[in-house]
Amino acid sequence: ERLHGALYSAKTRAPILGTSFAVWGGTFSAFDCSLQYIRQRDDHWNAIASGFLTGGVLAARGGWKTASKNAVVGGILLAIIEGVSALLMKSSSQTPREQALMQMQQEKLVKDYQDKHNAAKKTAEAAAKDGSVLSGLGGLWGRKHDEASTGESEGSSSSSFSSEGNLDAGTASMIANNM
């Protein structure tokens, strides 16, 4: 029975609370945008002053005393919100100097990577021109076969090897292009 009463009360008060919140938000936004236009600045003072003005305007029907109290409460609430927001932003964000140092470090890493990649590409291209095998293959395929010990002639090697047992230029250039 108690839960049913709470749900009924929430249902009946929801439109009233929603409307009040919409009016408060609209008034606050109107003051905030107006202050930004007038002052030509977007800072915390606009929000604090907007909270002050919104609190006062919405309580104006209750008289000067009520309007001034609500204006002070609105200003204080927005000052607390903006202060906490500023502290969180300051503690979680980097300074411009830290951002510049990090960017320089990242640019150096990218340059080092590009230099290594270009050097490896030049080595592969040189190997393709010479017809030799890259040293990273351990000489397994680049080892010259002794005709007497293997009994193979020069013409019996596979199509990807030259007669000396090295990679032919086509295969080496394919490796160079894939790097």
PDB file of C-alpha atoms in Angstrom:
ATOM      1  CA  GLU A   1       0.000   0.000   0.000  1.00  0.00           C
ATOM      2  CA  ARG A   2       2.865   2.356   0.850  1.00  0.00           C
ATOM      3  CA  LEU A   3       4.676   1.625  -2.434  1.00  0.00           C
ATOM      4  CA  HIS A   4       1.471   2.202  -4.360  1.00  0.00           C
ATOM      5  CA  GLY A   5       1.012   5.605  -2.684  1.00  0.00           C
ATOM      6  CA  ALA A   6       4.598   6.611  -3.443  1.00  0.00           C
ATOM      7  CA  LEU A   7       4.230   5.662  -7.103  1.00  0.00           C
ATOM      8  CA  TYR A   8       0.948   7.562  -7.372  1.00  0.00           C
ATOM      9  CA  SER A   9       2.512  10.639  -5.778  1.00  0.00           C
ATOM     10  CA  ALA A  10       5.507  10.448  -8.108  1.00  0.00           C
ATOM     11  CA  LYS A  11       3.236  10.156 -11.133  1.00  0.00           C
ATOM     12  CA  THR A  12       1.181  13.171 -10.157  1.00  0.00           C
ATOM     13  CA  ARG A  13       4.194  15.365  -9.235  1.00  0.00           C
ATOM     14  CA  ALA A  14       6.397  14.412 -12.228  1.00  0.00           C
ATOM     15  CA  PRO A  15       4.881  16.905 -14.690  1.00  0.00           C
ATOM     16  CA  ILE A  16       5.134  19.717 -12.145  1.00  0.00           C
ATOM     17  CA  LEU A  17       8.776  18.940 -11.330  1.00  0.00           C
ATOM     18  CA  GLY A  18       9.632  18.518 -15.021  1.00  0.00           C
ATOM     19  CA  THR A  19       8.065  21.848 -15.880  1.00  0.00           C
ATOM     20  CA  SER A  20       9.872  23.612 -13.018  1.00  0.00           C
ATOM     21  CA  PHE A  21      13.191  22.136 -14.103  1.00  0.00           C
ATOM     22  CA  ALA A  22      12.577  23.170 -17.717  1.00  0.00           C
ATOM     23  CA  VAL A  23      11.743  26.743 -16.692  1.00  0.00           C
ATOM     24  CA  TRP A  24      14.832  26.927 -14.470  1.00  0.00           C
ATOM     25  CA  GLY A  25      17.058  25.484 -17.237  1.00  0.00           C
ATOM     26  CA  GLY A  26      15.659  27.804 -19.890  1.00  0.00           C
ATOM     27  CA  THR A  27      16.040  30.890 -17.701  1.00  0.00           C
ATOM     28  CA  PHE A  28      19.567  29.898 -16.694  1.00  0.00           C
ATOM     29  CA  SER A  29      20.568  29.297 -20.338  1.00  0.00           C
ATOM     30  CA  ALA A  30      19.089  32.619 -21.437  1.00  0.00           C
ATOM     31  CA  PHE A  31      21.082  34.499 -18.776  1.00  0.00           C
ATOM     32  CA  ASP A  32      24.238  32.477 -19.469  1.00  0.00           C
ATOM     33  CA  CYS A  33      24.155  33.110 -23.224  1.00  0.00           C
ATOM     34  CA  SER A  34      23.313  36.790 -22.694  1.00  0.00           C
ATOM     35  CA  LEU A  35      26.237  37.248 -20.307  1.00  0.00           C
ATOM     36  CA  GLN A  36      28.582  35.488 -22.725  1.00  0.00           C
ATOM     37  CA  TYR A  37      27.480  37.861 -25.482  1.00  0.00           C
ATOM     38  CA  ILE A  38      27.757  40.978 -23.326  1.00  0.00           C
ATOM     39  CA  ARG A  39      31.097  40.095 -21.708  1.00  0.00           C
ATOM     40  CA  GLN A  40      32.586  38.368 -24.791  1.00  0.00           C
ATOM     41  CA  ARG A  41      33.995  35.688 -22.469  1.00  0.00           C
ATOM     42  CA  ASP A  42      33.046  32.132 -21.624  1.00  0.00           C
ATOM     43  CA  ASP A  43      34.165  31.548 -18.056  1.00  0.00           C
ATOM     44  CA  HIS A  44      32.878  30.422 -14.660  1.00  0.00           C
ATOM     45  CA  TRP A  45      31.660  33.875 -13.694  1.00  0.00           C
ATOM     46  CA  ASN A  46      28.931  33.736 -16.358  1.00  0.00           C
ATOM     47  CA  ALA A  47      27.471  30.567 -14.824  1.00  0.00           C
ATOM     48  CA  ILE A  48      27.679  31.934 -11.278  1.00  0.00           C
ATOM     49  CA  ALA A  49      25.988  35.205 -12.263  1.00  0.00           C
ATOM     50  CA  SER A  50      23.377  33.282 -14.260  1.00  0.00           C
ATOM     51  CA  GLY A  51      22.570  31.138 -11.219  1.00  0.00           C
ATOM     52  CA  PHE A  52      22.225  34.293  -9.119  1.00  0.00           C
ATOM     53  CA  LEU A  53      19.948  35.996 -11.654  1.00  0.00           C
ATOM     54  CA  THR A  54      17.871  32.845 -12.277  1.00  0.00           C
ATOM     55  CA  GLY A  55      17.265  32.297  -8.576  1.00  0.00           C
ATOM     56  CA  GLY A  56      16.177  35.899  -8.185  1.00  0.00           C
ATOM     57  CA  VAL A  57      13.925  36.049 -11.253  1.00  0.00           C
ATOM     58  CA  LEU A  58      12.103  32.799 -10.495  1.00  0.00           C
ATOM     59  CA  ALA A  59      11.382  33.910  -6.916  1.00  0.00           C
ATOM     60  CA  ALA A  60      10.400  37.482  -7.871  1.00  0.00           C
ATOM     61  CA  ARG A  61       6.682  36.816  -7.271  1.00  0.00           C
ATOM     62  CA  GLY A  62       7.440  36.265  -3.571  1.00  0.00           C
ATOM     63  CA  GLY A  63       8.795  39.790  -3.075  1.00  0.00           C
ATOM     64  CA  TRP A  64      12.232  41.391  -2.775  1.00  0.00           C
ATOM     65  CA  LYS A  65      13.216  39.568   0.344  1.00  0.00           C
ATOM     66  CA  THR A  66      12.451  36.095  -1.055  1.00  0.00           C
ATOM     67  CA  ALA A  67      13.934  36.976  -4.450  1.00  0.00           C
ATOM     68  CA  SER A  68      17.202  38.169  -2.895  1.00  0.00           C
ATOM     69  CA  LYS A  69      17.508  35.048  -0.715  1.00  0.00           C
ATOM     70  CA  ASN A  70      16.901  32.739  -3.684  1.00  0.00           C
ATOM     71  CA  ALA A  71      19.316  34.761  -5.808  1.00  0.00           C
ATOM     72  CA  VAL A  72      22.082  34.288  -3.228  1.00  0.00           C
ATOM     73  CA  VAL A  73      21.290  30.569  -2.930  1.00  0.00           C
ATOM     74  CA  GLY A  74      21.364  30.205  -6.744  1.00  0.00           C
ATOM     75  CA  GLY A  75      24.685  32.033  -6.969  1.00  0.00           C
ATOM     76  CA  ILE A  76      26.222  29.942  -4.168  1.00  0.00           C
ATOM     77  CA  LEU A  77      24.992  26.667  -5.662  1.00  0.00           C
ATOM     78  CA  LEU A  78      26.420  27.523  -9.072  1.00  0.00           C
ATOM     79  CA  ALA A  79      29.672  28.721  -7.494  1.00  0.00           C
ATOM     80  CA  ILE A  80      30.023  25.343  -5.756  1.00  0.00           C
ATOM     81  CA  ILE A  81      29.240  23.451  -8.971  1.00  0.00           C
ATOM     82  CA  GLU A  82      31.656  25.548 -11.036  1.00  0.00           C
ATOM     83  CA  GLY A  83      34.364  25.322  -8.350  1.00  0.00           C
ATOM     84  CA  VAL A  84      34.174  21.534  -8.209  1.00  0.00           C
ATOM     85  CA  SER A  85      34.138  21.397 -12.000  1.00  0.00           C
ATOM     86  CA  ALA A  86      37.244  23.607 -12.211  1.00  0.00           C
ATOM     87  CA  LEU A  87      39.077  21.493  -9.630  1.00  0.00           C
ATOM     88  CA  LEU A  88      38.255  18.290 -11.477  1.00  0.00           C
ATOM     89  CA  MET A  89      39.382  19.737 -14.792  1.00  0.00           C
ATOM     90  CA  LYS A  90      42.606  21.055 -13.297  1.00  0.00           C
ATOM     91  CA  SER A  91      43.480  17.751 -11.650  1.00  0.00           C
ATOM     92  CA  SER A  92      42.612  15.568 -14.637  1.00  0.00           C
ATOM     93  CA  SER A  93      43.978  17.603 -17.536  1.00  0.00           C
ATOM     94  CA  GLN A  94      47.521  18.345 -18.637  1.00  0.00           C
ATOM     95  CA  THR A  95      49.130  21.743 -18.767  1.00  0.00           C
ATOM     96  CA  PRO A  96      49.999  23.141 -22.204  1.00  0.00           C
ATOM     97  CA  ARG A  97      53.693  22.489 -21.470  1.00  0.00           C
ATOM     98  CA  GLU A  98      52.983  18.827 -20.668  1.00  0.00           C
ATOM     99  CA  GLN A  99      50.910  18.518 -23.840  1.00  0.00           C
ATOM    100  CA  ALA A 100      53.723  20.016 -25.950  1.00  0.00           C
ATOM    101  CA  LEU A 101      56.331  17.694 -24.403  1.00  0.00           C
ATOM    102  CA  MET A 102      54.150  14.663 -25.033  1.00  0.00           C
ATOM    103  CA  GLN A 103      53.555  15.711 -28.637  1.00  0.00           C
ATOM    104  CA  MET A 104      57.298  16.191 -29.227  1.00  0.00           C
ATOM    105  CA  GLN A 105      57.997  12.756 -27.746  1.00  0.00           C
ATOM    106  CA  GLN A 106      55.371  11.144 -29.997  1.00  0.00           C
ATOM    107  CA  GLU A 107      56.774  12.911 -33.061  1.00  0.00           C
ATOM    108  CA  LYS A 108      60.276  11.621 -32.189  1.00  0.00           C
ATOM    109  CA  LEU A 109      58.947   8.061 -31.876  1.00  0.00           C
ATOM    110  CA  VAL A 110      57.197   8.325 -35.243  1.00  0.00           C
ATOM    111  CA  LYS A 111      60.374   9.684 -36.877  1.00  0.00           C
ATOM    112  CA  ASP A 112      62.484   6.874 -35.368  1.00  0.00           C
ATOM    113  CA  TYR A 113      60.003   4.290 -36.631  1.00  0.00           C
ATOM    114  CA  GLN A 114      59.997   5.820 -40.123  1.00  0.00           C
ATOM    115  CA  ASP A 115      63.810   5.898 -40.195  1.00  0.00           C
ATOM    116  CA  LYS A 116      64.003   2.204 -39.223  1.00  0.00           C
ATOM    117  CA  HIS A 117      61.358   1.302 -41.792  1.00  0.00           C
ATOM    118  CA  ASN A 118      63.155   3.225 -44.556  1.00  0.00           C
ATOM    119  CA  ALA A 119      66.489   1.617 -43.643  1.00  0.00           C
ATOM    120  CA  ALA A 120      64.940  -1.872 -43.791  1.00  0.00           C
ATOM    121  CA  LYS A 121      63.358  -1.058 -47.138  1.00  0.00           C
ATOM    122  CA  LYS A 122      66.695   0.151 -48.557  1.00  0.00           C
ATOM    123  CA  THR A 123      68.404  -3.012 -47.315  1.00  0.00           C
ATOM    124  CA  ALA A 124      65.773  -5.179 -48.992  1.00  0.00           C
ATOM    125  CA  GLU A 125      66.060  -3.203 -52.236  1.00  0.00           C
ATOM    126  CA  ALA A 126      69.857  -3.537 -52.167  1.00  0.00           C
ATOM    127  CA  ALA A 127      69.508  -7.287 -51.596  1.00  0.00           C
ATOM    128  CA  ALA A 128      67.141  -7.509 -54.545  1.00  0.00           C
ATOM    129  CA  LYS A 129      69.616  -5.709 -56.803  1.00  0.00           C
ATOM    130  CA  ASP A 130      72.584  -7.837 -55.663  1.00  0.00           C
ATOM    131  CA  GLY A 131      70.658 -11.079 -55.866  1.00  0.00           C
ATOM    132  CA  SER A 132      71.708 -11.980 -52.359  1.00  0.00           C
ATOM    133  CA  VAL A 133      69.500 -13.157 -49.531  1.00  0.00           C
ATOM    134  CA  LEU A 134      68.757 -11.037 -46.506  1.00  0.00           C
ATOM    135  CA  SER A 135      70.898 -11.924 -43.505  1.00  0.00           C
ATOM    136  CA  GLY A 136      67.766 -12.405 -41.409  1.00  0.00           C
ATOM    137  CA  LEU A 137      67.100 -15.672 -43.240  1.00  0.00           C
ATOM    138  CA  GLY A 138      70.212 -17.158 -41.657  1.00  0.00           C
ATOM    139  CA  GLY A 139      71.800 -18.115 -44.942  1.00  0.00           C
ATOM    140  CA  LEU A 140      69.650 -21.242 -45.225  1.00  0.00           C
ATOM    141  CA  TRP A 141      68.416 -20.451 -48.704  1.00  0.00           C
ATOM    142  CA  GLY A 142      71.346 -18.252 -49.659  1.00  0.00           C
ATOM    143  CA  ARG A 143      73.995 -20.923 -49.018  1.00  0.00           C
ATOM    144  CA  LYS A 144      75.743 -21.964 -52.185  1.00  0.00           C
ATOM    145  CA  HIS A 145      75.231 -25.604 -52.877  1.00  0.00           C
ATOM    146  CA  ASP A 146      78.285 -27.689 -53.597  1.00  0.00           C
ATOM    147  CA  GLU A 147      77.511 -29.559 -56.815  1.00  0.00           C
ATOM    148  CA  ALA A 148      79.704 -32.485 -55.877  1.00  0.00           C
ATOM    149  CA  SER A 149      78.021 -33.066 -52.517  1.00  0.00           C
ATOM    150  CA  THR A 150      74.400 -32.606 -53.638  1.00  0.00           C
ATOM    151  CA  GLY A 151      74.667 -34.086 -57.073  1.00  0.00           C
ATOM    152  CA  GLU A 152      72.452 -31.339 -58.514  1.00  0.00           C
ATOM    153  CA  SER A 153      73.324 -29.356 -61.547  1.00  0.00           C
ATOM    154  CA  GLU A 154      72.827 -25.634 -61.921  1.00  0.00           C
ATOM    155  CA  GLY A 155      69.753 -26.028 -64.077  1.00  0.00           C
ATOM    156  CA  SER A 156      67.823 -28.159 -61.580  1.00  0.00           C
ATOM    157  CA  SER A 157      67.175 -25.418 -58.991  1.00  0.00           C
ATOM    158  CA  SER A 158      63.617 -24.241 -58.400  1.00  0.00           C
ATOM    159  CA  SER A 159      62.241 -21.187 -60.166  1.00  0.00           C
ATOM    160  CA  SER A 160      62.546 -18.901 -57.136  1.00  0.00           C
ATOM    161  CA  PHE A 161      66.301 -19.525 -56.847  1.00  0.00           C
ATOM    162  CA  SER A 162      69.047 -18.509 -59.217  1.00  0.00           C
ATOM    163  CA  SER A 163      71.746 -20.933 -60.283  1.00  0.00           C
ATOM    164  CA  GLU A 164      73.968 -19.933 -57.338  1.00  0.00           C
ATOM    165  CA  GLY A 165      71.214 -20.783 -54.808  1.00  0.00           C
ATOM    166  CA  ASN A 166      70.344 -17.121 -54.038  1.00  0.00           C
ATOM    167  CA  LEU A 167      66.915 -15.573 -54.427  1.00  0.00           C
ATOM    168  CA  ASP A 168      66.288 -14.314 -57.915  1.00  0.00           C
ATOM    169  CA  ALA A 169      65.601 -10.600 -58.441  1.00  0.00           C
ATOM    170  CA  GLY A 170      61.808 -11.062 -58.782  1.00  0.00           C
ATOM    171  CA  THR A 171      61.419 -12.849 -55.443  1.00  0.00           C
ATOM    172  CA  ALA A 172      63.738 -10.433 -53.628  1.00  0.00           C
ATOM    173  CA  SER A 173      61.858  -7.415 -54.983  1.00  0.00           C
ATOM    174  CA  MET A 174      58.578  -9.018 -53.874  1.00  0.00           C
ATOM    175  CA  ILE A 175      59.994  -9.309 -50.342  1.00  0.00           C
ATOM    176  CA  ALA A 176      61.196  -5.694 -50.494  1.00  0.00           C
ATOM    177  CA  ASN A 177      57.760  -4.434 -51.575  1.00  0.00           C
ATOM    178  CA  ASN A 178      56.009  -6.282 -48.755  1.00  0.00           C
ATOM    179  CA  MET A 179      58.162  -4.676 -46.041  1.00  0.00           C
TER     180      MET A 179
END
